[in-house]
CSV table of C-alpha atoms in Angstrom, one decimal:
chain,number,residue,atom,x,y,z
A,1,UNK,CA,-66.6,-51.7,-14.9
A,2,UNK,CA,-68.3,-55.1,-14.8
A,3,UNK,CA,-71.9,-55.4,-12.8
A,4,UNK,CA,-74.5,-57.7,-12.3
A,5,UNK,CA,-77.3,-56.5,-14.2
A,6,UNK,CA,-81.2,-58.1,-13.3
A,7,UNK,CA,-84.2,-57.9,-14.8
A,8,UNK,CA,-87.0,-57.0,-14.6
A,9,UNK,CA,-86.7,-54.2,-12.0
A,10,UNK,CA,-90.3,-54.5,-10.8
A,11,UNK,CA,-92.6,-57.6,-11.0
A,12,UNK,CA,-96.2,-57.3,-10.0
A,13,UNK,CA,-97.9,-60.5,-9.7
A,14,UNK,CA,-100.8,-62.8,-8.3
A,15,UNK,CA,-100.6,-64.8,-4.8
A,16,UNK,CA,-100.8,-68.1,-6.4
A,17,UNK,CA,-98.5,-67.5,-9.7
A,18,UNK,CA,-95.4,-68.6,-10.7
A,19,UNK,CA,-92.5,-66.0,-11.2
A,20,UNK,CA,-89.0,-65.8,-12.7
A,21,UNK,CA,-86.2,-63.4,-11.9
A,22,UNK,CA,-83.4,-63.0,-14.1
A,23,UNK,CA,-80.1,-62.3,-13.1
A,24,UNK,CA,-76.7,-61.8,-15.1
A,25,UNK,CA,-73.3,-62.1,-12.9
A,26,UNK,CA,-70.2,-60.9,-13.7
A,27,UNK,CA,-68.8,-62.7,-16.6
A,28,UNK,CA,-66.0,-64.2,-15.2
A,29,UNK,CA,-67.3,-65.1,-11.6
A,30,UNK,CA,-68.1,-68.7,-10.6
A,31,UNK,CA,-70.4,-68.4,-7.3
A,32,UNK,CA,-73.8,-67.0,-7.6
A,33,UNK,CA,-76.4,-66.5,-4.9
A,34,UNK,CA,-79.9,-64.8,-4.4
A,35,UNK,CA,-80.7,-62.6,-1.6
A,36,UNK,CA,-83.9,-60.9,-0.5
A,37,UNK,CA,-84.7,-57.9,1.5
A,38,UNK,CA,-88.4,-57.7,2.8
A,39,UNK,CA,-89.1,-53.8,3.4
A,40,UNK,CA,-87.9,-52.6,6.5
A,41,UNK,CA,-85.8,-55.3,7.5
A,42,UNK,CA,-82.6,-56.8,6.5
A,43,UNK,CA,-81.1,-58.4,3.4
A,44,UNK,CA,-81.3,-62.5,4.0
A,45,UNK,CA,-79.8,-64.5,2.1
A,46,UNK,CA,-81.5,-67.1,0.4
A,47,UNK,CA,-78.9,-69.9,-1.9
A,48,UNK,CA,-76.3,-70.0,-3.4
A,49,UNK,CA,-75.0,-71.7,-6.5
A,50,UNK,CA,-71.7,-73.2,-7.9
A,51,UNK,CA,-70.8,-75.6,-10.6
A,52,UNK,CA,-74.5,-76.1,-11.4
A,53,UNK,CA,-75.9,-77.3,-7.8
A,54,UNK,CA,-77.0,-75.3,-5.2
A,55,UNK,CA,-74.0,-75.3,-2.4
A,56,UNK,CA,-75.9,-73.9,0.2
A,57,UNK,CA,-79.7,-72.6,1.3
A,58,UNK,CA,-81.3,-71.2,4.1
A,59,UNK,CA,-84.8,-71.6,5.9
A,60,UNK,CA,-86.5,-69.7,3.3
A,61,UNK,CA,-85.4,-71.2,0.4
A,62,UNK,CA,-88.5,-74.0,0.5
A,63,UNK,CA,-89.4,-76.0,-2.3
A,64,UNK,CA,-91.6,-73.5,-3.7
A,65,UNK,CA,-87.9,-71.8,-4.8
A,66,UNK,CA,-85.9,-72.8,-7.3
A,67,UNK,CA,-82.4,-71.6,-9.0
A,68,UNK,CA,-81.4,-72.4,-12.8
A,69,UNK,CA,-78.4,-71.2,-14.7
A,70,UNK,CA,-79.7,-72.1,-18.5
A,71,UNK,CA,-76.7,-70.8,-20.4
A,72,UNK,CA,-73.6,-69.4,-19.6
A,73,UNK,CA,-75.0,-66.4,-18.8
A,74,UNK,CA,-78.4,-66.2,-16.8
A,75,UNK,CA,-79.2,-67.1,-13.4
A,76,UNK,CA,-82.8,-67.2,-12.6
A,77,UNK,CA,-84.6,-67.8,-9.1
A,78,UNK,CA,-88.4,-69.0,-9.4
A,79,UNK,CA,-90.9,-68.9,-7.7
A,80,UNK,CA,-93.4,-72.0,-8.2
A,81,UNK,CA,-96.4,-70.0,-6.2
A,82,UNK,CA,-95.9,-66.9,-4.9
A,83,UNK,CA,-97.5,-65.6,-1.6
A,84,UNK,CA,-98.4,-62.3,0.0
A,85,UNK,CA,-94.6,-62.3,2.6
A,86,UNK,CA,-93.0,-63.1,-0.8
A,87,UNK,CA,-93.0,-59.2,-1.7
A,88,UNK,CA,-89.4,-58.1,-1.0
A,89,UNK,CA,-86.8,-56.9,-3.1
A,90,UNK,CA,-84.7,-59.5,-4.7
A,91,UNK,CA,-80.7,-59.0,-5.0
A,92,UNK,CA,-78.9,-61.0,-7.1
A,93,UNK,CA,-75.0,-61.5,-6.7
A,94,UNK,CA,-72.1,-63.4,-8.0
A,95,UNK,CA,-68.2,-62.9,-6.8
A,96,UNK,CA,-64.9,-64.4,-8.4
A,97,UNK,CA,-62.1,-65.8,-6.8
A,98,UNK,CA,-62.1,-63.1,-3.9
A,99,UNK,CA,-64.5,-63.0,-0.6
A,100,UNK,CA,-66.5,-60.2,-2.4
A,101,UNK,CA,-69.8,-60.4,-3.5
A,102,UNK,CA,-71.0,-57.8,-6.0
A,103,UNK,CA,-74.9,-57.1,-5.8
A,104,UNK,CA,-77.7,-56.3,-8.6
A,105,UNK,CA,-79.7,-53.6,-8.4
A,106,UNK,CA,-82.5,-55.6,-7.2
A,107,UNK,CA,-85.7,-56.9,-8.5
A,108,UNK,CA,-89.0,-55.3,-6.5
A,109,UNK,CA,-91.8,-58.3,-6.6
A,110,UNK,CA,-95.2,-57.2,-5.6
A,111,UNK,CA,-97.6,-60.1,-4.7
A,112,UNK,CA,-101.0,-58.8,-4.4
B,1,UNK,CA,-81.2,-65.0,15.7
B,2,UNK,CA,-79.4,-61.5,14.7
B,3,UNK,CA,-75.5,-62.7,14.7
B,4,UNK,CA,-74.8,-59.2,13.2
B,5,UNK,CA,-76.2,-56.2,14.8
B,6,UNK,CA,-76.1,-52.8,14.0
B,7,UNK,CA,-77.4,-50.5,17.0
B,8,UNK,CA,-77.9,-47.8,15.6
B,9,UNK,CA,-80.9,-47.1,13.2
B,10,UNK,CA,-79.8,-43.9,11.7
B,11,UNK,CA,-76.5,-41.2,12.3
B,12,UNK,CA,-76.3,-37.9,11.2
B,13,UNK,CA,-73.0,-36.0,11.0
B,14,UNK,CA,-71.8,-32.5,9.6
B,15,UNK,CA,-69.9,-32.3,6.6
B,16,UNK,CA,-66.5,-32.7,6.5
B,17,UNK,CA,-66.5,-34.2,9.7
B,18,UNK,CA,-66.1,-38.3,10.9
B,19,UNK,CA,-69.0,-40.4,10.4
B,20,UNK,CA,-68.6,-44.0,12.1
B,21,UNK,CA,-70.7,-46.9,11.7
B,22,UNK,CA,-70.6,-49.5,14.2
B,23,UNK,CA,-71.1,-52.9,13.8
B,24,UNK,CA,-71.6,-56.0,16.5
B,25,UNK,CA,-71.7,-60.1,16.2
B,26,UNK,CA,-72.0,-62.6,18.1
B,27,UNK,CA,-70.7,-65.3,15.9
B,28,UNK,CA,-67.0,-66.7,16.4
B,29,UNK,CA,-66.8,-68.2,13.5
B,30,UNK,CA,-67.1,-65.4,11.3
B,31,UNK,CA,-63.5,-64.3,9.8
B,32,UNK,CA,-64.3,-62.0,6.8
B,33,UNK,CA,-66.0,-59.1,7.3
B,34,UNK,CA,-67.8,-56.4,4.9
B,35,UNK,CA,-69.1,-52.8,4.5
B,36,UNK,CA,-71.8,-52.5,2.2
B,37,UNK,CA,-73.5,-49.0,0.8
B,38,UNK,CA,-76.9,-49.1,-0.3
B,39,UNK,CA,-78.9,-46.2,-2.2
B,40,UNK,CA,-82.8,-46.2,-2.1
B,41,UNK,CA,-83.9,-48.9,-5.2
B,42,UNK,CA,-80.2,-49.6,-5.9
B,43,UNK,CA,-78.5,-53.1,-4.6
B,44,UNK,CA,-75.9,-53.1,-2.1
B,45,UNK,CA,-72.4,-51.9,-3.4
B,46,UNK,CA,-69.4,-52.8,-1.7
B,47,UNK,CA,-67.3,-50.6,-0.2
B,48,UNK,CA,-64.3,-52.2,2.0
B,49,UNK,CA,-63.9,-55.5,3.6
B,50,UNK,CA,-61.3,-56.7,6.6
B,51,UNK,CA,-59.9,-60.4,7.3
B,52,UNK,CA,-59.8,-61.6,10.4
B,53,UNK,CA,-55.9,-61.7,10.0
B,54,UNK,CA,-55.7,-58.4,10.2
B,55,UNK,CA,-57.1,-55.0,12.5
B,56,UNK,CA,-57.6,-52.4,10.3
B,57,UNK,CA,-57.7,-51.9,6.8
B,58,UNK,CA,-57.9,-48.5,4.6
B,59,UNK,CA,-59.3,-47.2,1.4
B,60,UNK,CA,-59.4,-43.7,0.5
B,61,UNK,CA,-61.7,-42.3,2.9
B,62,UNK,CA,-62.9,-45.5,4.2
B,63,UNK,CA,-61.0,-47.0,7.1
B,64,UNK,CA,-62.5,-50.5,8.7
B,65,UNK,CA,-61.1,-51.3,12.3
B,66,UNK,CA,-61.6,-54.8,13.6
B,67,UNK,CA,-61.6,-55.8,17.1
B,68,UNK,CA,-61.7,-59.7,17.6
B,69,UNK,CA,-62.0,-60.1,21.1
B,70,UNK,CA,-64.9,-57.6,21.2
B,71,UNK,CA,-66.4,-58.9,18.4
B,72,UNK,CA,-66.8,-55.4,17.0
B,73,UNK,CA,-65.8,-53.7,13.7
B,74,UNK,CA,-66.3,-50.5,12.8
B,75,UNK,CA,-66.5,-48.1,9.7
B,76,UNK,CA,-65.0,-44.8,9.1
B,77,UNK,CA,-65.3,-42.3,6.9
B,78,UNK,CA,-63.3,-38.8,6.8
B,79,UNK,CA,-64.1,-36.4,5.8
B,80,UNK,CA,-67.7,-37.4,5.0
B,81,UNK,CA,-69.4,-35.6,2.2
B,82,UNK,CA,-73.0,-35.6,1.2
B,83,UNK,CA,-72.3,-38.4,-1.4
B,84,UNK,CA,-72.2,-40.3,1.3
B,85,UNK,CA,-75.7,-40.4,2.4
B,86,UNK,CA,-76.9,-44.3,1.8
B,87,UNK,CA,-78.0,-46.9,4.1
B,88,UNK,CA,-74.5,-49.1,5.5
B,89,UNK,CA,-74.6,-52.2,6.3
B,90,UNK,CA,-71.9,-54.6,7.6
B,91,UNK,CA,-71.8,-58.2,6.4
B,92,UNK,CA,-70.1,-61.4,7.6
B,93,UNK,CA,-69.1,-64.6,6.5
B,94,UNK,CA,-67.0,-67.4,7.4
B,95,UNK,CA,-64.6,-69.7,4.9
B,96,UNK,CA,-66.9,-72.8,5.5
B,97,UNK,CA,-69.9,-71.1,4.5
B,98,UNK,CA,-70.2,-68.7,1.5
B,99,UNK,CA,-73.3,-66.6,2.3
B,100,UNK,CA,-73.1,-63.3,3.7
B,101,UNK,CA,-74.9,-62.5,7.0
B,102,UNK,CA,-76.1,-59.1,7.0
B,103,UNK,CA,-76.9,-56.2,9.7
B,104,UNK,CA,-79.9,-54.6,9.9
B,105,UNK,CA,-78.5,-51.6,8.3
B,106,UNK,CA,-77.1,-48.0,9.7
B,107,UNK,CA,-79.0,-45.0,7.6
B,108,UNK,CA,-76.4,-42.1,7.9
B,109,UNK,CA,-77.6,-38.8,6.5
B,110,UNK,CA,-74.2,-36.0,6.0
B,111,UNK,CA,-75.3,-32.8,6.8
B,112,UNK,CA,-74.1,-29.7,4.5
């Protein structure tokens, strides 16, 4: 079955340094968005993405954040300067033609 | 502003027996509604999702009820089995906007 794979599964970085998550959809699926669950609370959602522009983005999503799809495969969310409240998981997810949205298995980013 | 809310922190039901998971919002707007399952350092998977068309919709073991005028949906599972064990969460989205707005999360724990 088809799943959206991320990588890496754990970053551990610097308050002040840049970060990229990677993300691959499901192949044939068109939206793509990046959510975020800091621990102990709930999953947020941060943007989502179709036809190469961001469609939609929350409070969160400040211009420190940025989403890219390079190729026809990757998704990636940066992060220009990470902070200390940046430490959360990050989901990735992507969903076809359906209401659905299939999730990653989540990057963990530590900012220390 | 918590438009979906999940009440209850954690369940804990017998084997075999009904486990339901409730879910809240406040939103009128929303019309598409979502059960999530979520395993410790795994990303949400979905399980079953219900339209606002419609008041109940099955799967297996997985039955979703929707009441619209209470603004209250609902997720059951019978007979639950230990495999069951996760973190639930309901989600909720509207056809204008395409993120998902999440709960805060239901831990249910079967007991053997």
């Amino acid at each position: 079955e088809p799943e959206v794979t991320q990588t890496p599964s754990h970053q551990v970085t610097q308050m002040g340094q840049e970060v990229i998550l990677r993300c691959v959809p499901i192949s044939n699926h068109l939206y793509f968005y990046w959510y975020r669950q800091i621990l102990g609370q709930k999953v947020e959602f941060l943007v989502s993405f179709y036809n190469n522009e961001i469609s939609e983005k929350s409070e969160i999503f400040d211009d420190q954040f940025s989403v890219e799809r390079p190729d026809g495969s990757n998704f990636t969310l940066k992060i220009r300067s990470t902070k200390l409240e940046d430490s959360a998981m990050y989901f990735c997810a992507s969903r076809g033609d359906s209401s659905k949205e299939f999730f990653g298995p989540g990057t963990r980013l530590t900012v220390l | 502003d918590q438009q979906v809310k999940q009440n209850s922190p954690s369940l804990s039901v017998q084997e075999g027996r009904i486990s339901i998971l409730n879910c809240d919002y406040t939103n009128s707007m929303f019309d598409y509604f979502l059960w999530y399952k979520k395993y410790p350092a795994e990303g949400p998977t979905f399980l079953i999702s219900i339209s606002s068309i419609k008041d109940k919709n099955e799967d297996g073991r997985f039955t979703v009820f929707l009441n619209k005028s209470a603004k209250h949906l609902s997720l059951h599972i019978v007979p639950s089995q230990p495999g069951d064990s996760a973190v639930y969460f309901c989600a909720a989205s509207d056809f204008g906007n395409e993120k998902l707005t999440f709960g805060t999360g239901t831990r249910l724990t079967i007991i053997p």
